[in-house]
């Protein structure tokens, strides 16, 4: 146990030293290149393994370890990142150009990091207005437009990158002609994750999921939460009032039996709430067809309470098992996020 702790400590120290070296190198070169009326900004982008927390909270507290993310959940297309400066009232001031992205290998093995620098050209007339820095990633756009208009289509078989958004407060006045190092930005995925699994012992009894469908979902989504221009930091987004649904209803979509499904946000308070139809087999024959609800489940496996919306950056994980002759369902709804390096400056997904 002690040896593992020492190894991890050494890895972390080596990683921090390497990060400092990269950022120092970027700082030296960018200070030489930036004009006297320009502003250079620098930060790191960290693509970390996904973890989860309780979804009942309005904020981002109560983080706890959970299932690691799979590759496509954490990918950022380095050719599809745009950055802008905003004032304290949510108005865009200008864009950050000349982005330079340097990949850093993470010695701790917990994520992939990139050192990013960019330049705000002719910043002098508006530098006093700069209060926030906003990032859009994987949104399939090369030009910064009103983020509230950016949408994406649900293409399960084609989608490689999940749209993301993040914002950070600029802590002090930016210095002209110099590189300004900014605090970390947490990236918020624009999609929800859904999976259904059998408890391990169910397979021992011959059970298997034959097929599953998600009923009532949206085929399109907005890249940003509803309150994107009202907060100073991504972590200030309260999920209770940030649902940003793009009405694009469809009836059914297959839910893979061996992988999660990623969905746009959906308001389940109407007459067509989202459900999941599960066909359960035993020894190769249909045992029964069951309906799963996006609601809390009691100790008897029965749905109770209000319906959960399908909300961005949340993980809806169902577990099915049989006990005392009846099928029991549990649903864990968790935030699909965590911070890996709480002391480092970076964009952390």
mmCIF file of C-alpha atoms in Angstrom:
data_model
loop_
_atom_site.group_PDB
_atom_site.id
_atom_site.type_symbol
_atom_site.label_atom_id
_atom_site.label_comp_id
_atom_site.label_asym_id
_atom_site.label_seq_id
_atom_site.Cartn_x
_atom_site.Cartn_y
_atom_site.Cartn_z
ATOM 1 C CA UNK A 1 0.000 0.000 0.000
ATOM 2 C CA UNK A 2 2.800 2.408 0.947
ATOM 3 C CA UNK A 3 4.733 1.532 -2.218
ATOM 4 C CA UNK A 4 1.695 2.302 -4.394
ATOM 5 C CA UNK A 5 1.235 5.627 -2.617
ATOM 6 C CA UNK A 6 4.898 6.564 -3.166
ATOM 7 C CA UNK A 7 4.714 5.555 -6.843
ATOM 8 C CA UNK A 8 1.618 7.671 -7.394
ATOM 9 C CA UNK A 9 3.206 10.590 -5.549
ATOM 10 C CA UNK A 10 6.333 10.376 -7.713
ATOM 11 C CA UNK A 11 4.192 10.200 -10.861
ATOM 12 C CA UNK A 12 2.204 13.236 -9.801
ATOM 13 C CA UNK A 13 5.339 15.259 -8.982
ATOM 14 C CA UNK A 14 6.901 14.299 -12.319
ATOM 15 C CA UNK A 15 3.717 15.305 -14.106
ATOM 16 C CA UNK A 16 3.529 18.698 -12.379
ATOM 17 C CA UNK A 17 7.201 19.391 -13.204
ATOM 18 C CA UNK A 18 6.589 18.477 -16.843
ATOM 19 C CA UNK A 19 3.496 20.678 -16.967
ATOM 20 C CA UNK A 20 5.407 23.625 -15.516
ATOM 21 C CA UNK A 21 8.159 23.164 -18.099
ATOM 22 C CA UNK A 22 5.672 23.161 -20.970
ATOM 23 C CA UNK A 23 3.835 26.199 -19.663
ATOM 24 C CA UNK A 24 7.112 28.020 -19.049
ATOM 25 C CA UNK A 25 8.237 27.295 -22.589
ATOM 26 C CA UNK A 26 4.941 28.565 -23.976
ATOM 27 C CA UNK A 27 5.204 31.658 -21.802
ATOM 28 C CA UNK A 28 8.672 32.583 -23.075
ATOM 29 C CA UNK A 29 7.756 32.254 -26.746
ATOM 30 C CA UNK A 30 4.364 33.949 -26.524
ATOM 31 C CA UNK A 31 5.650 36.960 -24.609
ATOM 32 C CA UNK A 32 8.058 37.584 -27.466
ATOM 33 C CA UNK A 33 5.320 37.264 -30.113
ATOM 34 C CA UNK A 34 2.373 39.169 -28.616
ATOM 35 C CA UNK A 35 1.910 42.828 -29.547
ATOM 36 C CA UNK A 36 1.796 45.652 -27.038
ATOM 37 C CA UNK A 37 -1.956 46.105 -27.557
ATOM 38 C CA UNK A 38 -2.689 42.372 -27.587
ATOM 39 C CA UNK A 39 -3.319 39.916 -24.765
ATOM 40 C CA UNK A 40 -1.971 36.369 -24.664
ATOM 41 C CA UNK A 41 -3.804 33.778 -22.558
ATOM 42 C CA UNK A 42 -2.550 30.369 -21.420
ATOM 43 C CA UNK A 43 -4.228 27.440 -19.730
ATOM 44 C CA UNK A 44 -4.249 23.657 -19.785
ATOM 45 C CA UNK A 45 -7.027 21.461 -21.093
ATOM 46 C CA UNK A 46 -7.434 18.234 -19.155
ATOM 47 C CA UNK A 47 -9.493 15.416 -20.597
ATOM 48 C CA UNK A 48 -10.003 13.234 -17.539
ATOM 49 C CA UNK A 49 -11.677 9.899 -16.939
ATOM 50 C CA UNK A 50 -15.351 10.292 -16.158
ATOM 51 C CA UNK A 51 -16.722 9.722 -12.676
ATOM 52 C CA UNK A 52 -20.019 10.413 -11.022
ATOM 53 C CA UNK A 53 -21.906 11.903 -8.115
ATOM 54 C CA UNK A 54 -25.410 12.222 -6.838
ATOM 55 C CA UNK A 55 -27.680 14.038 -9.286
ATOM 56 C CA UNK A 56 -30.158 15.314 -6.719
ATOM 57 C CA UNK A 57 -27.889 18.234 -5.831
ATOM 58 C CA UNK A 58 -28.296 21.569 -7.578
ATOM 59 C CA UNK A 59 -24.552 22.202 -7.633
ATOM 60 C CA UNK A 60 -21.385 20.226 -8.321
ATOM 61 C CA UNK A 61 -20.610 19.064 -4.796
ATOM 62 C CA UNK A 62 -20.297 15.558 -3.314
ATOM 63 C CA UNK A 63 -17.911 14.133 -5.885
ATOM 64 C CA UNK A 64 -17.031 10.470 -5.491
ATOM 65 C CA UNK A 65 -15.096 7.870 -7.525
ATOM 66 C CA UNK A 66 -17.038 5.695 -9.934
ATOM 67 C CA UNK A 67 -16.831 4.073 -13.341
ATOM 68 C CA UNK A 68 -14.112 5.341 -15.665
ATOM 69 C CA UNK A 69 -15.155 7.062 -18.847
ATOM 70 C CA UNK A 70 -14.733 5.374 -22.168
ATOM 71 C CA UNK A 71 -12.688 6.944 -24.914
ATOM 72 C CA UNK A 72 -15.245 8.893 -26.934
ATOM 73 C CA UNK A 73 -16.670 10.526 -23.808
ATOM 74 C CA UNK A 74 -13.360 12.264 -23.185
ATOM 75 C CA UNK A 75 -12.189 13.137 -26.687
ATOM 76 C CA UNK A 76 -11.719 16.758 -27.684
ATOM 77 C CA UNK A 77 -11.195 17.599 -31.335
ATOM 78 C CA UNK A 78 -8.271 20.020 -31.194
ATOM 79 C CA UNK A 79 -9.376 21.447 -34.563
ATOM 80 C CA UNK A 80 -12.822 22.239 -33.150
ATOM 81 C CA UNK A 81 -12.098 24.514 -30.190
ATOM 82 C CA UNK A 82 -13.158 28.159 -30.169
ATOM 83 C CA UNK A 83 -12.625 30.674 -27.368
ATOM 84 C CA UNK A 84 -14.131 34.080 -26.660
ATOM 85 C CA UNK A 85 -13.912 36.870 -24.099
ATOM 86 C CA UNK A 86 -17.147 37.969 -22.389
ATOM 87 C CA UNK A 87 -18.100 40.854 -20.114
ATOM 88 C CA UNK A 88 -19.852 40.468 -16.767
ATOM 89 C CA UNK A 89 -23.296 40.839 -18.350
ATOM 90 C CA UNK A 90 -22.936 37.920 -20.737
ATOM 91 C CA UNK A 91 -22.045 39.953 -23.830
ATOM 92 C CA UNK A 92 -19.279 38.804 -26.139
ATOM 93 C CA UNK A 93 -16.343 41.220 -26.253
ATOM 94 C CA UNK A 94 -14.039 39.503 -28.751
ATOM 95 C CA UNK A 95 -12.545 36.174 -29.783
ATOM 96 C CA UNK A 96 -9.213 34.558 -28.961
ATOM 97 C CA UNK A 97 -7.217 33.629 -32.056
ATOM 98 C CA UNK A 98 -3.982 31.885 -33.026
ATOM 99 C CA UNK A 99 -4.665 28.917 -30.767
ATOM 100 C CA UNK A 100 -1.697 26.636 -30.118
ATOM 101 C CA UNK A 101 -2.337 23.217 -28.632
ATOM 102 C CA UNK A 102 0.464 21.037 -27.234
ATOM 103 C CA UNK A 103 -0.399 17.542 -26.070
ATOM 104 C CA UNK A 104 1.092 16.482 -22.732
ATOM 105 C CA UNK A 105 1.367 12.828 -21.725
ATOM 106 C CA UNK A 106 -0.108 12.355 -18.268
ATOM 107 C CA UNK A 107 2.329 10.345 -16.131
ATOM 108 C CA UNK A 108 -0.377 9.417 -13.637
ATOM 109 C CA UNK A 109 -2.448 7.704 -16.317
ATOM 110 C CA UNK A 110 -5.679 9.462 -15.293
ATOM 111 C CA UNK A 111 -6.240 11.604 -18.356
ATOM 112 C CA UNK A 112 -4.848 13.472 -21.337
ATOM 113 C CA UNK A 113 -3.730 17.074 -21.027
ATOM 114 C CA UNK A 114 -3.083 19.843 -23.527
ATOM 115 C CA UNK A 115 -1.290 23.132 -22.986
ATOM 116 C CA UNK A 116 -3.211 25.850 -24.843
ATOM 117 C CA UNK A 117 -2.264 29.414 -25.677
ATOM 118 C CA UNK A 118 -4.105 32.026 -27.715
ATOM 119 C CA UNK A 119 -4.020 35.718 -28.517
ATOM 120 C CA UNK A 120 -6.690 38.383 -28.178
ATOM 121 C CA UNK A 121 -5.750 40.850 -30.898
ATOM 122 C CA UNK A 122 -6.239 44.619 -30.460
ATOM 123 C CA UNK A 123 -7.455 44.044 -26.912
ATOM 124 C CA UNK A 124 -6.507 47.463 -25.532
ATOM 125 C CA UNK A 125 -9.827 49.309 -26.214
ATOM 126 C CA UNK A 126 -11.882 46.605 -24.454
ATOM 127 C CA UNK A 127 -9.474 45.017 -21.986
ATOM 128 C CA UNK A 128 -11.348 46.503 -19.005
ATOM 129 C CA UNK A 129 -14.530 44.722 -20.094
ATOM 130 C CA UNK A 130 -12.919 41.268 -20.021
ATOM 131 C CA UNK A 131 -14.529 39.339 -17.153
ATOM 132 C CA UNK A 132 -15.016 35.788 -18.477
ATOM 133 C CA UNK A 133 -13.361 33.398 -20.892
ATOM 134 C CA UNK A 134 -15.690 30.930 -22.615
ATOM 135 C CA UNK A 135 -14.761 27.754 -24.483
ATOM 136 C CA UNK A 136 -16.767 25.722 -26.984
ATOM 137 C CA UNK A 137 -15.425 22.322 -28.057
ATOM 138 C CA UNK A 138 -16.661 19.646 -30.460
ATOM 139 C CA UNK A 139 -19.519 21.880 -31.621
ATOM 140 C CA UNK A 140 -18.716 21.577 -35.337
ATOM 141 C CA UNK A 141 -18.104 25.254 -35.884
ATOM 142 C CA UNK A 142 -15.051 27.271 -36.876
ATOM 143 C CA UNK A 143 -16.597 30.683 -36.202
ATOM 144 C CA UNK A 144 -17.739 31.980 -32.827
ATOM 145 C CA UNK A 145 -21.425 32.799 -33.018
ATOM 146 C CA UNK A 146 -24.064 33.173 -30.340
ATOM 147 C CA UNK A 147 -23.578 29.954 -28.289
ATOM 148 C CA UNK A 148 -27.316 29.777 -27.622
ATOM 149 C CA UNK A 149 -27.867 29.062 -31.330
ATOM 150 C CA UNK A 150 -25.343 26.215 -31.584
ATOM 151 C CA UNK A 151 -27.026 22.837 -31.929
ATOM 152 C CA UNK A 152 -26.022 19.280 -32.755
ATOM 153 C CA UNK A 153 -27.719 16.248 -34.275
ATOM 154 C CA UNK A 154 -27.880 12.873 -32.580
ATOM 155 C CA UNK A 155 -25.977 10.517 -34.872
ATOM 156 C CA UNK A 156 -25.147 7.555 -32.613
ATOM 157 C CA UNK A 157 -23.158 5.601 -35.205
ATOM 158 C CA UNK A 158 -21.272 8.597 -36.586
ATOM 159 C CA UNK A 159 -20.650 10.766 -33.550
ATOM 160 C CA UNK A 160 -17.048 10.745 -32.397
ATOM 161 C CA UNK A 161 -16.982 13.837 -30.200
ATOM 162 C CA UNK A 162 -19.491 14.992 -27.585
ATOM 163 C CA UNK A 163 -20.175 18.769 -27.712
ATOM 164 C CA UNK A 164 -18.848 20.592 -24.644
ATOM 165 C CA UNK A 165 -18.887 24.061 -23.134
ATOM 166 C CA UNK A 166 -17.030 25.751 -20.268
ATOM 167 C CA UNK A 167 -16.465 29.190 -18.771
ATOM 168 C CA UNK A 168 -14.119 30.735 -16.216
ATOM 169 C CA UNK A 169 -14.006 34.095 -14.485
ATOM 170 C CA UNK A 170 -11.006 36.238 -15.337
ATOM 171 C CA UNK A 171 -9.697 36.938 -11.814
ATOM 172 C CA UNK A 172 -7.943 40.252 -12.461
ATOM 173 C CA UNK A 173 -7.269 42.784 -15.196
ATOM 174 C CA UNK A 174 -5.491 41.245 -18.168
ATOM 175 C CA UNK A 175 -2.007 42.572 -18.887
ATOM 176 C CA UNK A 176 -1.373 43.888 -22.375
ATOM 177 C CA UNK A 177 1.675 42.617 -24.222
ATOM 178 C CA UNK A 178 2.122 39.672 -21.867
ATOM 179 C CA UNK A 179 0.894 36.142 -21.395
ATOM 180 C CA UNK A 180 -1.861 35.807 -18.794
ATOM 181 C CA UNK A 181 -2.287 32.431 -17.097
ATOM 182 C CA UNK A 182 -5.934 31.661 -16.321
ATOM 183 C CA UNK A 183 -7.625 29.348 -13.826
ATOM 184 C CA UNK A 184 -9.065 25.976 -14.729
ATOM 185 C CA UNK A 185 -12.221 25.543 -16.750
ATOM 186 C CA UNK A 186 -14.435 22.502 -16.237
ATOM 187 C CA UNK A 187 -16.018 21.316 -19.451
ATOM 188 C CA UNK A 188 -19.688 20.320 -19.408
ATOM 189 C CA UNK A 189 -20.862 17.673 -21.869
ATOM 190 C CA UNK A 190 -24.018 18.526 -23.808
ATOM 191 C CA UNK A 191 -25.338 14.950 -23.769
ATOM 192 C CA UNK A 192 -26.590 12.462 -21.187
ATOM 193 C CA UNK A 193 -25.373 8.877 -20.868
ATOM 194 C CA UNK A 194 -27.743 5.913 -20.406
ATOM 195 C CA UNK A 195 -26.947 2.251 -19.787
ATOM 196 C CA UNK A 196 -28.781 -0.866 -18.566
ATOM 197 C CA UNK A 197 -27.010 -3.892 -17.112
ATOM 198 C CA UNK A 198 -27.874 -7.167 -15.421
ATOM 199 C CA UNK A 199 -26.400 -7.922 -12.033
ATOM 200 C CA UNK A 200 -23.494 -10.353 -12.430
ATOM 201 C CA UNK A 201 -25.274 -13.302 -10.847
ATOM 202 C CA UNK A 202 -28.174 -13.019 -13.313
ATOM 203 C CA UNK A 203 -26.014 -14.430 -16.103
ATOM 204 C CA UNK A 204 -25.246 -17.421 -13.900
ATOM 205 C CA UNK A 205 -28.968 -18.190 -13.904
ATOM 206 C CA UNK A 206 -29.185 -18.012 -17.693
ATOM 207 C CA UNK A 207 -30.553 -14.473 -18.029
ATOM 208 C CA UNK A 208 -29.507 -12.110 -20.816
ATOM 209 C CA UNK A 209 -30.832 -8.875 -22.257
ATOM 210 C CA UNK A 210 -32.314 -9.670 -25.654
ATOM 211 C CA UNK A 211 -32.985 -6.128 -26.862
ATOM 212 C CA UNK A 212 -33.753 -2.646 -25.559
ATOM 213 C CA UNK A 213 -35.324 0.509 -26.958
ATOM 214 C CA UNK A 214 -35.522 4.039 -25.624
ATOM 215 C CA UNK A 215 -38.992 5.477 -26.136
ATOM 216 C CA UNK A 216 -39.507 9.246 -26.583
ATOM 217 C CA UNK A 217 -36.280 11.172 -26.981
ATOM 218 C CA UNK A 218 -34.920 14.182 -28.843
ATOM 219 C CA UNK A 219 -32.818 13.880 -31.973
ATOM 220 C CA UNK A 220 -31.149 17.287 -31.518
ATOM 221 C CA UNK A 221 -29.677 19.260 -28.642
ATOM 222 C CA UNK A 222 -28.219 22.617 -27.687
ATOM 223 C CA UNK A 223 -24.475 22.777 -27.091
ATOM 224 C CA UNK A 224 -24.800 24.998 -24.008
ATOM 225 C CA UNK A 225 -26.961 24.910 -20.869
ATOM 226 C CA UNK A 226 -29.722 27.466 -20.492
ATOM 227 C CA UNK A 227 -27.770 29.618 -18.030
ATOM 228 C CA UNK A 228 -24.482 29.618 -19.978
ATOM 229 C CA UNK A 229 -24.167 33.437 -20.029
ATOM 230 C CA UNK A 230 -25.245 33.993 -16.413
ATOM 231 C CA UNK A 231 -22.390 32.275 -14.573
ATOM 232 C CA UNK A 232 -18.725 33.108 -13.976
ATOM 233 C CA UNK A 233 -17.604 29.486 -13.796
ATOM 234 C CA UNK A 234 -18.915 26.219 -15.175
ATOM 235 C CA UNK A 235 -19.253 24.924 -11.614
ATOM 236 C CA UNK A 236 -21.782 27.693 -10.897
ATOM 237 C CA UNK A 237 -24.323 26.085 -13.225
ATOM 238 C CA UNK A 238 -27.202 24.729 -11.144
ATOM 239 C CA UNK A 239 -28.780 21.783 -12.871
ATOM 240 C CA UNK A 240 -32.184 22.665 -11.435
ATOM 241 C CA UNK A 241 -32.615 25.584 -13.857
ATOM 242 C CA UNK A 242 -30.182 24.862 -16.670
ATOM 243 C CA UNK A 243 -32.180 22.327 -18.726
ATOM 244 C CA UNK A 244 -32.008 23.533 -22.344
ATOM 245 C CA UNK A 245 -34.205 21.293 -24.471
ATOM 246 C CA UNK A 246 -34.365 21.453 -28.262
ATOM 247 C CA UNK A 247 -37.745 19.984 -29.173
ATOM 248 C CA UNK A 248 -37.058 17.328 -31.797
ATOM 249 C CA UNK A 249 -39.146 14.375 -30.660
ATOM 250 C CA UNK A 250 -38.703 10.873 -32.012
ATOM 251 C CA UNK A 251 -40.460 7.680 -30.944
ATOM 252 C CA UNK A 252 -37.833 4.969 -30.555
ATOM 253 C CA UNK A 253 -34.126 4.298 -30.735
ATOM 254 C CA UNK A 254 -32.213 1.113 -29.956
ATOM 255 C CA UNK A 255 -30.214 1.022 -26.747
ATOM 256 C CA UNK A 256 -27.136 -1.202 -27.197
ATOM 257 C CA UNK A 257 -26.918 -4.157 -24.827
ATOM 258 C CA UNK A 258 -23.143 -3.840 -24.404
ATOM 259 C CA UNK A 259 -22.540 -0.073 -24.528
ATOM 260 C CA UNK A 260 -24.162 3.125 -23.299
ATOM 261 C CA UNK A 261 -26.332 5.430 -25.392
ATOM 262 C CA UNK A 262 -25.750 9.193 -25.473
ATOM 263 C CA UNK A 263 -28.843 11.386 -25.707
ATOM 264 C CA UNK A 264 -29.697 15.089 -26.020
ATOM 265 C CA UNK A 265 -31.651 16.670 -23.186
ATOM 266 C CA UNK A 266 -35.344 15.854 -22.894
ATOM 267 C CA UNK A 267 -38.073 17.313 -20.668
ATOM 268 C CA UNK A 268 -39.868 14.384 -19.037
ATOM 269 C CA UNK A 269 -42.592 16.467 -17.393
ATOM 270 C CA UNK A 270 -44.951 16.214 -20.400
ATOM 271 C CA UNK A 271 -47.310 13.527 -21.633
ATOM 272 C CA UNK A 272 -44.627 11.511 -23.451
ATOM 273 C CA UNK A 273 -41.926 10.787 -20.869
ATOM 274 C CA UNK A 274 -38.856 8.793 -21.791
ATOM 275 C CA UNK A 275 -38.957 5.090 -20.933
ATOM 276 C CA UNK A 276 -36.849 2.051 -21.792
ATOM 277 C CA UNK A 277 -38.357 -1.221 -23.034
ATOM 278 C CA UNK A 278 -36.253 -4.243 -22.069
ATOM 279 C CA UNK A 279 -36.799 -7.729 -23.476
ATOM 280 C CA UNK A 280 -35.258 -10.176 -21.028
ATOM 281 C CA UNK A 281 -34.294 -13.679 -22.122
ATOM 282 C CA UNK A 282 -33.569 -16.777 -20.072
ATOM 283 C CA UNK A 283 -31.709 -19.700 -21.599
ATOM 284 C CA UNK A 284 -32.298 -18.217 -25.042
ATOM 285 C CA UNK A 285 -36.072 -17.769 -24.673
ATOM 286 C CA UNK A 286 -38.059 -14.628 -23.913
ATOM 287 C CA UNK A 287 -38.643 -14.429 -20.149
ATOM 288 C CA UNK A 288 -40.547 -11.144 -20.154
ATOM 289 C CA UNK A 289 -40.784 -7.549 -21.374
ATOM 290 C CA UNK A 290 -40.242 -4.759 -18.850
ATOM 291 C CA UNK A 291 -40.534 -0.981 -18.848
ATOM 292 C CA UNK A 292 -37.924 1.143 -17.079
ATOM 293 C CA UNK A 293 -38.776 4.662 -15.989
ATOM 294 C CA UNK A 294 -36.564 7.680 -15.361
ATOM 295 C CA UNK A 295 -37.733 7.856 -11.763
ATOM 296 C CA UNK A 296 -36.429 6.871 -8.373
ATOM 297 C CA UNK A 297 -36.937 3.224 -7.423
ATOM 298 C CA UNK A 298 -37.827 2.032 -3.929
ATOM 299 C CA UNK A 299 -36.381 -1.006 -2.132
ATOM 300 C CA UNK A 300 -38.900 -3.251 -3.889
ATOM 301 C CA UNK A 301 -37.731 -2.035 -7.279
ATOM 302 C CA UNK A 302 -40.884 -0.003 -7.969
ATOM 303 C CA UNK A 303 -40.746 3.495 -9.547
ATOM 304 C CA UNK A 304 -41.636 6.317 -7.171
ATOM 305 C CA UNK A 305 -41.584 10.091 -7.137
ATOM 306 C CA UNK A 306 -41.334 12.554 -10.017
ATOM 307 C CA UNK A 307 -39.766 11.767 -13.374
ATOM 308 C CA UNK A 308 -36.151 12.781 -13.932
ATOM 309 C CA UNK A 309 -35.415 14.881 -17.012
ATOM 310 C CA UNK A 310 -32.766 13.653 -19.430
ATOM 311 C CA UNK A 311 -30.099 16.173 -18.457
ATOM 312 C CA UNK A 312 -26.714 16.966 -19.923
ATOM 313 C CA UNK A 313 -23.616 15.555 -18.265
ATOM 314 C CA UNK A 314 -25.641 13.062 -16.215
ATOM 315 C CA UNK A 315 -25.254 9.297 -16.221
ATOM 316 C CA UNK A 316 -28.429 7.174 -15.864
ATOM 317 C CA UNK A 317 -27.330 3.681 -14.908
ATOM 318 C CA UNK A 318 -29.929 0.923 -14.470
ATOM 319 C CA UNK A 319 -29.224 -2.398 -12.792
ATOM 320 C CA UNK A 320 -31.664 -5.311 -13.172
ATOM 321 C CA UNK A 321 -31.754 -8.422 -11.007
ATOM 322 C CA UNK A 322 -34.224 -11.009 -9.783
ATOM 323 C CA UNK A 323 -34.997 -11.513 -6.127
ATOM 324 C CA UNK A 324 -37.801 -13.386 -4.306
ATOM 325 C CA UNK A 325 -39.266 -14.378 -7.660
ATOM 326 C CA UNK A 326 -39.624 -10.865 -9.077
ATOM 327 C CA UNK A 327 -37.559 -8.500 -11.176
ATOM 328 C CA UNK A 328 -35.977 -5.645 -9.230
ATOM 329 C CA UNK A 329 -34.726 -2.438 -10.849
ATOM 330 C CA UNK A 330 -32.381 0.166 -9.427
ATOM 331 C CA UNK A 331 -31.478 3.477 -11.066
ATOM 332 C CA UNK A 332 -28.399 5.505 -10.200
ATOM 333 C CA UNK A 333 -28.453 9.047 -11.585
ATOM 334 C CA UNK A 334 -25.066 10.661 -11.279
ATOM 335 C CA UNK A 335 -23.133 13.608 -12.486
ATOM 336 C CA UNK A 336 -20.802 12.500 -15.193
ATOM 337 C CA UNK A 337 -17.861 14.643 -14.131
ATOM 338 C CA UNK A 338 -14.919 14.979 -11.806
ATOM 339 C CA UNK A 339 -11.831 17.043 -11.156
ATOM 340 C CA UNK A 340 -8.559 15.149 -11.386
ATOM 341 C CA UNK A 341 -6.114 17.909 -10.486
ATOM 342 C CA UNK A 342 -7.837 20.312 -8.076
ATOM 343 C CA UNK A 343 -4.717 22.441 -7.645
ATOM 344 C CA UNK A 344 -3.783 22.746 -11.323
ATOM 345 C CA UNK A 345 -4.980 25.395 -13.718
ATOM 346 C CA UNK A 346 -6.671 23.756 -16.678
ATOM 347 C CA UNK A 347 -9.810 22.839 -18.503
ATOM 348 C CA UNK A 348 -11.066 19.766 -16.719
ATOM 349 C CA UNK A 349 -13.797 17.581 -18.107
#
